[in-house]
Amino acid sequence: MSLKFENIRKTFTEENGNEFVVLDDISFDVNDGEFVSIMGPSGCGKSTFLNMLAGILPVDSGEIWYQGSAVSPADLPSAYIFQESRVLNWRTVGENIKFALKAQGIPEAEHEERITSTLEMVGLENERDNYPLRLSGGMRQRVGIARALSVDPSILLMDEPFSSLDELTARQLREDVLELWQETDKTIIFVTHDVSEAVFLSDRVFFFDTRGQIFNRAEITHERPREPDDPELLETEAELMETFFDHMTAIQ
Amino acid sequence: MSAKSITSLDRLTDVTARSILVNISQRVRKQIHQIVLPLLGMIVLWQLAAMYVSDPMTLPTPMATFEQTYLLATTPDFRGLTALDHLRYTFVRAIVVSVIALSIATVFGVLMTTNKSFEEGLSNVLPFAMTVPTVVIILLSMIWFNFGERAVIFATVIAATPFGIINMWQGAKDIDVDLITMAHSFDASTAMVWRHIYIPHLLPYLFGSYRYILGMVWKIVILAEVFGIENGFGAMFRYYFQMGELVVMLGYLMLFVAVVLIIEYAVLKPLEEYLFRWRG
Amino acid sequence: MSTYDLAGGSPRQRIVTAIFNPTILTLIGFLVIWEIAAMSFSPRDLPGLVQLAELTFTVVSGGDRYYFPEHAWITFQRIGIAFVITMVIGVTVGIAMGYGVIERYMTTPVMVVLTFPSVVWAFIAVMWFGLTTYLVMVFVIVVIVAPYVIVNVWKGAESIDHDLLEMADAFDASTAMKWRHIYIPFLMPFLFSSGRLAIALSWKLSLVAEIFGASSGIGYVINIYYEAVRADMIIAWSVPIMLLMFGIERVLKRVENNYFEWRPELDDVTSEVQSG
Ligand SMILES: Nc1ncnc2c1ncn2[C@@H]1O[C@H](COP(=O)(O)OP(=O)(O)OP(=O)(O)O)[C@@H](O)[C@H]1O
Ligand SMILES: [Mg+2]
C-alpha cells in the first residue's frame, strides 16, 4: 500500500460563477512498482486528476498517503509525461533534459551522466544535439519520456502519451515503456481512452465516470509478456467495455 | 580497420563538402534570379524611360544618377559634409529611435499579455494613436522642441511605438501555455520559466518587431528631417528640392535605398536565420 | 457581494462597472495628462481640452480664416480617387504575383519601391507636375500605397488551399464555381484588410503631398499654420478628420471581424504600417 488516495475531490468555477464537480470522491491505492491505468469518457477529469498529482492544480479536499504518511502532491517523487510532447523547440534534445534536471535542483555534476543514460534508455543517444522540430512525432515523445526519467522519479504520470501517434509507433513505444518499467521498478499511473491499451499495459484499471466517481476496478491477470492481439486480451477488453456502457446508460 | 575507416571518413567529408558547394551555388543562382535580374530589369526600364523622355532635368539616366551618387559620397557639400556624413546622422537617429521604440514596445507588449485590464485598455486606445498622421506629430514636435535634434527623435518615437506595441503584443499572445504547465510540473522557478520559455519564445518576435520598426523608422526620420533640421538625408532632400536639382535628389535616394536594402538583406535577415536555426 | 453580482446587478452597479472599464480609465488617464501638460505650455503650443474643443468647433463650422468644409472636401476627393486607382492596380498585380508567374521577379522591385520615403515621391511629383489640384496628390498616394496592397493581396493569393482546388477538380467543378467558392472566399479577407490599410495610409500621405504640392486641402492649411508656429491650429485642423478616420476604421474592423469569423487565424493579416 505505498500510494493511497482518499476522498479526492475537485470542483471548478465556471465563467458564470456556478460550481461544477469534476472529481467527487476518488479513493484507490497503488502498490510500489505497479502499473495502473485510469480510463473514462472525455471530460470526466482524468487529466485533472494527474495535474493535481503533479502539483499543477491544487487539491480541493481529500488526502494523499505515500509510504505511510500523508503528503502534499509537491512531495510526491513523480514526473509527468504529457499527451503532446511539450518540449522546448528552441533547445536541443540534451538541453531539454537539462531543463528538467535544473528545475528539480539536481546537482550539476550528475547532469552529464543522467542525460546520456536516459537518452540511451529511449534510444535517442544520437539525437542529443539535434533540435526537436527535426525529429519525428514518436521521437519527440521519446524526448518527453527521457526528460521525465532523467529526474529519476519513483512515480511516472502519463496522460495519453501515445494517442497522437500512429498505431505502429504507439505499439513500439508501449513495448519500450513496459521494458523500462520492468527494468526500473517504477510505479506508473497511466491515463488512456483506449481500452486495449489499458488492458495490454496494466496490472489494474480504474474506470472514472462523468459524476467523478470510480465505478469499476478491474484486475488484469494475464501473464506477461502479453501480445497486443491476443484473443484472451480481446475478450477481457470486450467484457470491460460492456460493463462500461451498462454503467453509462444506468447513470443517464 | 583504421585505414578503411579513414578512407570512408574522407569520403564522408568529401561528400559533405561537395553538398555544401552545390548548396552555395544553388543559393547564388537563386539570388541571381530573385535579386540581380530584377534589379537589372528595373535599371534597364529606367534607362529606356530616360531615353524616351530625353530630358535630364525631368528624368536623368541611371548612369548619370549613379555618378552623382558617387560624387556626393566622396565630395563635401557647402556644409563640409559628404553624403556619407549625412547618412551617418540619419542612421544614428534611426538606430536610437528604433531601440527606444522597441524597448517601450516590449515592456508594454508583455504587460498586455500578463495583465488583462492593461490589455483591454491599451488595445482599444492604441488604434486611435495609430490614426494620428506622422506629419502632424512631426510638425507639433518641431514646434514644441524648437526645431532641433530632440524634435526628430521625439516625433519618430511617438509615431512608431504604437505600431511596435501592437506587433509585440500579437507575438507575446500566442505563447504556448502547455509549456508553462510542463515547467510547473517539474517545479521550475519563475526565473527558469522566463529564461527558457518566455524569452526564447519572444526572441523571434523581438527580432521581427525590430525589423518591422526599423523599416518604418527610417522613413519617419527622413520625413522629420525635412522639416527644419540641418543635416541628414531628409534635410538634403529638401534643400535640393528647393534648388530644383532632381539628379542630386535621385543620387541621394539611390544611396539611401542601397543602405536600407543592405542592412535588411545582408545583415538582419542572415542574422535572423542564424539565431533561429532551431526552427528546422 | 461577489464579483458575479457586479456583472449584472442594479443600474448603479452597472454604472460603476462601466466607469471602471479599463478602456475608459486609459482614456481618462490620457485626457488628464493632456490637461496637466497644457497648464505648463502656452495655449498656442498646447491648448487645454476646453479651448481645443472650442477651436475645433470654430474650424469645423467654417469660422476660421480658412474655410474648413472646402479644404476638407478637396482632400476627400483626392483620397477617394487615389483609393480607387490604388486598389485596381494593387489587386491586379497582387493576384498575378500570387499565381506564381511573375512572383519571383517582382519581390525585389516591390521591396525596393517600399523603401522610398514618401517625401521623396512628393518632391519628385512636384518637380514633374508642378502644383496641381489632383495629379501630385493622387500620384504620391498611388505610388506609395499600391505596393502595400500588392503585398497583402499576394499573401492572400498564396494562402489559397491547393488541396481544395484539387478536391474541386475531382468533382469536375467549373472555373466559375472554383472562383465563387474557393478563390473569392480566400481572397476576400485580404482584399478587405488591404482596403482598410489603403484608407489609413492614404489620408496620412495626402497631408504630406498637400504640404508640398497643393494650394488647397487640409495639408496645405496645416503647413501655413506650421510656418506661423501655431500648434493649436494644427491640432484643431487635424482632430476632426482623425476622429472621422478612426470611426471609419473601427466600423470596417467590426464588419471584418463578423464577416470573416470562419478564419480565426487571420488576426495578423493586416500588417499595419505608419507612413513616413
Ligand atoms: N482549469 C480549469 N478550469 C475550469 N474547468 C476546467 C479546468 N480544467 C479542466 N476543466 C474542466 O474539467 C473537466 C475535466 O477535464 P479533464 O481535462 O480533466 O478531462 P479528461 O478526462 O482529461 O478528458 P479528455 O479525455 O478529453 O482528456 C472538463 O469539463 C473541463 O472542461
Ligand atoms: Mg485529458
Coordinates of C-alpha atoms in Angstrom, one line a residue, chain B residues 33-39 42 57-59 116-118 120-125 127-140 142-144 147 158-160 163 166 170 173 212 216 218-220 222-223 226-228 234 237-238 240-246 249-250 253-254 256-257 260-261 265, chain C residues 21-24 26-27 30 34 41 44-46 104-120 122-124 126-128 144 148 200 203-205 207-208 211-212 222-223 225-232 234-235 238-239 242-243 245-246 249-250 267-268 270-276:
Chain B
H33 CA 17.3 35.1 -60.3
Q34 CA 15.5 36.8 -57.5
I35 CA 17.6 39.9 -56.8
V36 CA 20.2 40.6 -59.5
L37 CA 18.0 40.0 -62.6
P38 CA 15.0 42.1 -61.3
L39 CA 17.3 44.9 -60.3
M42 CA 14.5 47.9 -63.2
M57 CA 16.1 67.7 -65.8
T58 CA 13.0 65.5 -65.7
L59 CA 14.5 62.1 -65.6
K116 CA -6.0 41.7 -18.5
S117 CA -7.0 45.2 -17.8
F118 CA -3.9 46.6 -19.3
E120 CA -8.2 45.8 -22.7
G121 CA -7.3 49.4 -22.0
L122 CA -4.4 49.6 -24.4
S123 CA -5.8 47.5 -27.2
N124 CA -8.8 49.9 -27.5
V125 CA -6.8 53.1 -27.2
P127 CA -5.7 52.2 -32.6
F128 CA -6.6 55.8 -32.0
A129 CA -3.0 56.7 -31.5
M130 CA -2.3 54.9 -34.8
T131 CA -4.6 57.1 -36.8
V132 CA -2.6 60.3 -35.9
P133 CA -0.7 61.1 -39.1
T134 CA 3.1 61.2 -38.9
V135 CA 3.4 64.7 -40.4
V136 CA 1.1 66.1 -37.7
I137 CA 3.2 64.5 -35.0
I138 CA 6.4 65.8 -36.6
L139 CA 5.1 69.4 -37.1
L140 CA 3.9 69.6 -33.5
M142 CA 9.1 70.6 -34.1
I143 CA 7.2 73.5 -32.5
W144 CA 7.3 72.0 -29.0
F147 CA 13.2 72.5 -34.4
I158 CA 5.8 58.7 -30.8
A159 CA 4.9 57.8 -34.4
A160 CA 6.4 54.3 -34.4
F163 CA 2.7 50.1 -34.0
I166 CA 0.7 46.0 -31.2
Q170 CA 0.5 39.8 -31.0
K173 CA -0.1 36.4 -27.1
Y212 CA 9.4 46.0 -38.7
M216 CA 9.1 52.4 -40.6
W218 CA 14.0 55.1 -41.5
K219 CA 11.3 56.8 -43.4
I220 CA 9.8 58.7 -40.5
I222 CA 13.7 61.3 -43.0
L223 CA 10.3 63.0 -43.1
V226 CA 12.7 67.6 -43.9
F227 CA 11.1 70.0 -41.5
G228 CA 13.8 72.1 -40.1
G234 CA 15.8 64.5 -45.2
F237 CA 16.3 66.2 -49.9
R238 CA 14.5 69.3 -49.0
Y240 CA 18.0 70.1 -53.3
F241 CA 14.2 70.0 -53.9
Q242 CA 14.2 73.8 -53.3
M243 CA 17.2 74.1 -55.7
G244 CA 15.3 72.1 -58.3
E245 CA 18.2 69.6 -58.5
L246 CA 16.4 66.3 -59.4
M249 CA 17.9 64.1 -55.1
L250 CA 17.9 60.8 -57.0
L253 CA 17.8 58.3 -52.9
M254 CA 19.9 55.6 -54.5
F256 CA 19.6 55.5 -49.2
V257 CA 17.9 52.6 -50.9
V260 CA 18.5 50.1 -46.3
L261 CA 18.5 47.0 -48.5
Y265 CA 19.2 41.6 -46.6
Chain C
N21 CA -13.8 49.7 -17.5
P22 CA -10.1 49.7 -18.5
T23 CA -10.7 51.4 -21.8
I24 CA -12.4 54.3 -20.2
T26 CA -7.0 54.7 -20.1
L27 CA -8.8 57.4 -22.0
F30 CA -4.7 60.3 -21.3
W34 CA -3.0 66.3 -21.6
F41 CA 2.5 75.3 -22.0
R44 CA -0.8 78.4 -28.7
D45 CA 1.6 75.4 -28.2
L46 CA -0.7 73.1 -26.4
R104 CA 10.0 35.5 -58.4
Y105 CA 10.9 38.6 -60.4
M106 CA 8.6 41.1 -58.6
T107 CA 9.6 40.6 -55.0
T108 CA 12.8 42.7 -55.2
P109 CA 11.3 45.6 -57.1
V110 CA 8.4 45.8 -54.7
M111 CA 10.8 45.8 -51.7
V112 CA 12.9 48.5 -53.4
V113 CA 9.9 50.7 -54.0
L114 CA 8.8 50.2 -50.4
T115 CA 12.0 51.7 -49.1
F116 CA 11.3 55.1 -50.8
P117 CA 10.4 57.7 -48.2
S118 CA 7.1 59.4 -49.0
V119 CA 8.6 63.0 -49.1
V120 CA 10.9 61.9 -51.9
A122 CA 6.2 64.2 -53.1
F123 CA 9.2 66.2 -54.2
I124 CA 9.7 64.3 -57.4
V126 CA 6.1 68.4 -57.7
M127 CA 9.1 68.7 -59.9
W128 CA 7.4 66.7 -62.6
I144 CA 3.3 54.6 -52.1
Y148 CA 1.4 47.5 -49.7
A200 CA -5.4 54.6 -43.3
W203 CA -5.2 60.1 -45.7
K204 CA -1.9 60.4 -43.9
L205 CA 0.0 60.6 -47.2
L207 CA -1.3 65.6 -45.9
V208 CA 2.4 65.1 -46.9
I211 CA 2.1 70.3 -47.8
F212 CA 4.5 70.5 -50.8
I222 CA -1.7 72.8 -41.8
N223 CA 1.5 73.8 -43.4
Y225 CA -0.1 77.2 -39.6
Y226 CA 3.2 75.4 -39.1
E227 CA 5.0 78.3 -40.7
A228 CA 3.1 80.6 -38.4
V229 CA 4.2 78.3 -35.5
R230 CA 0.6 77.7 -34.4
A231 CA 0.5 74.2 -32.8
D232 CA -3.0 74.8 -31.5
I234 CA -2.6 72.3 -36.4
I235 CA -4.3 70.2 -33.8
S238 CA -6.4 67.6 -37.8
V239 CA -8.6 66.4 -35.0
M242 CA -8.7 62.0 -37.3
L243 CA -12.0 61.3 -35.5
M245 CA -11.0 58.2 -40.0
F246 CA -10.9 56.5 -36.6
E249 CA -11.5 52.3 -39.3
R250 CA -13.5 50.9 -36.4
D267 CA -5.9 38.1 -36.9
D268 CA -2.5 39.0 -38.1
T270 CA -3.2 43.4 -41.5
S271 CA 0.3 44.3 -41.1
E272 CA -0.3 47.9 -40.1
V273 CA 2.3 50.4 -41.0
Q274 CA 3.0 54.0 -40.1
S275 CA 3.6 56.3 -43.1
G276 CA 6.8 58.1 -43.3

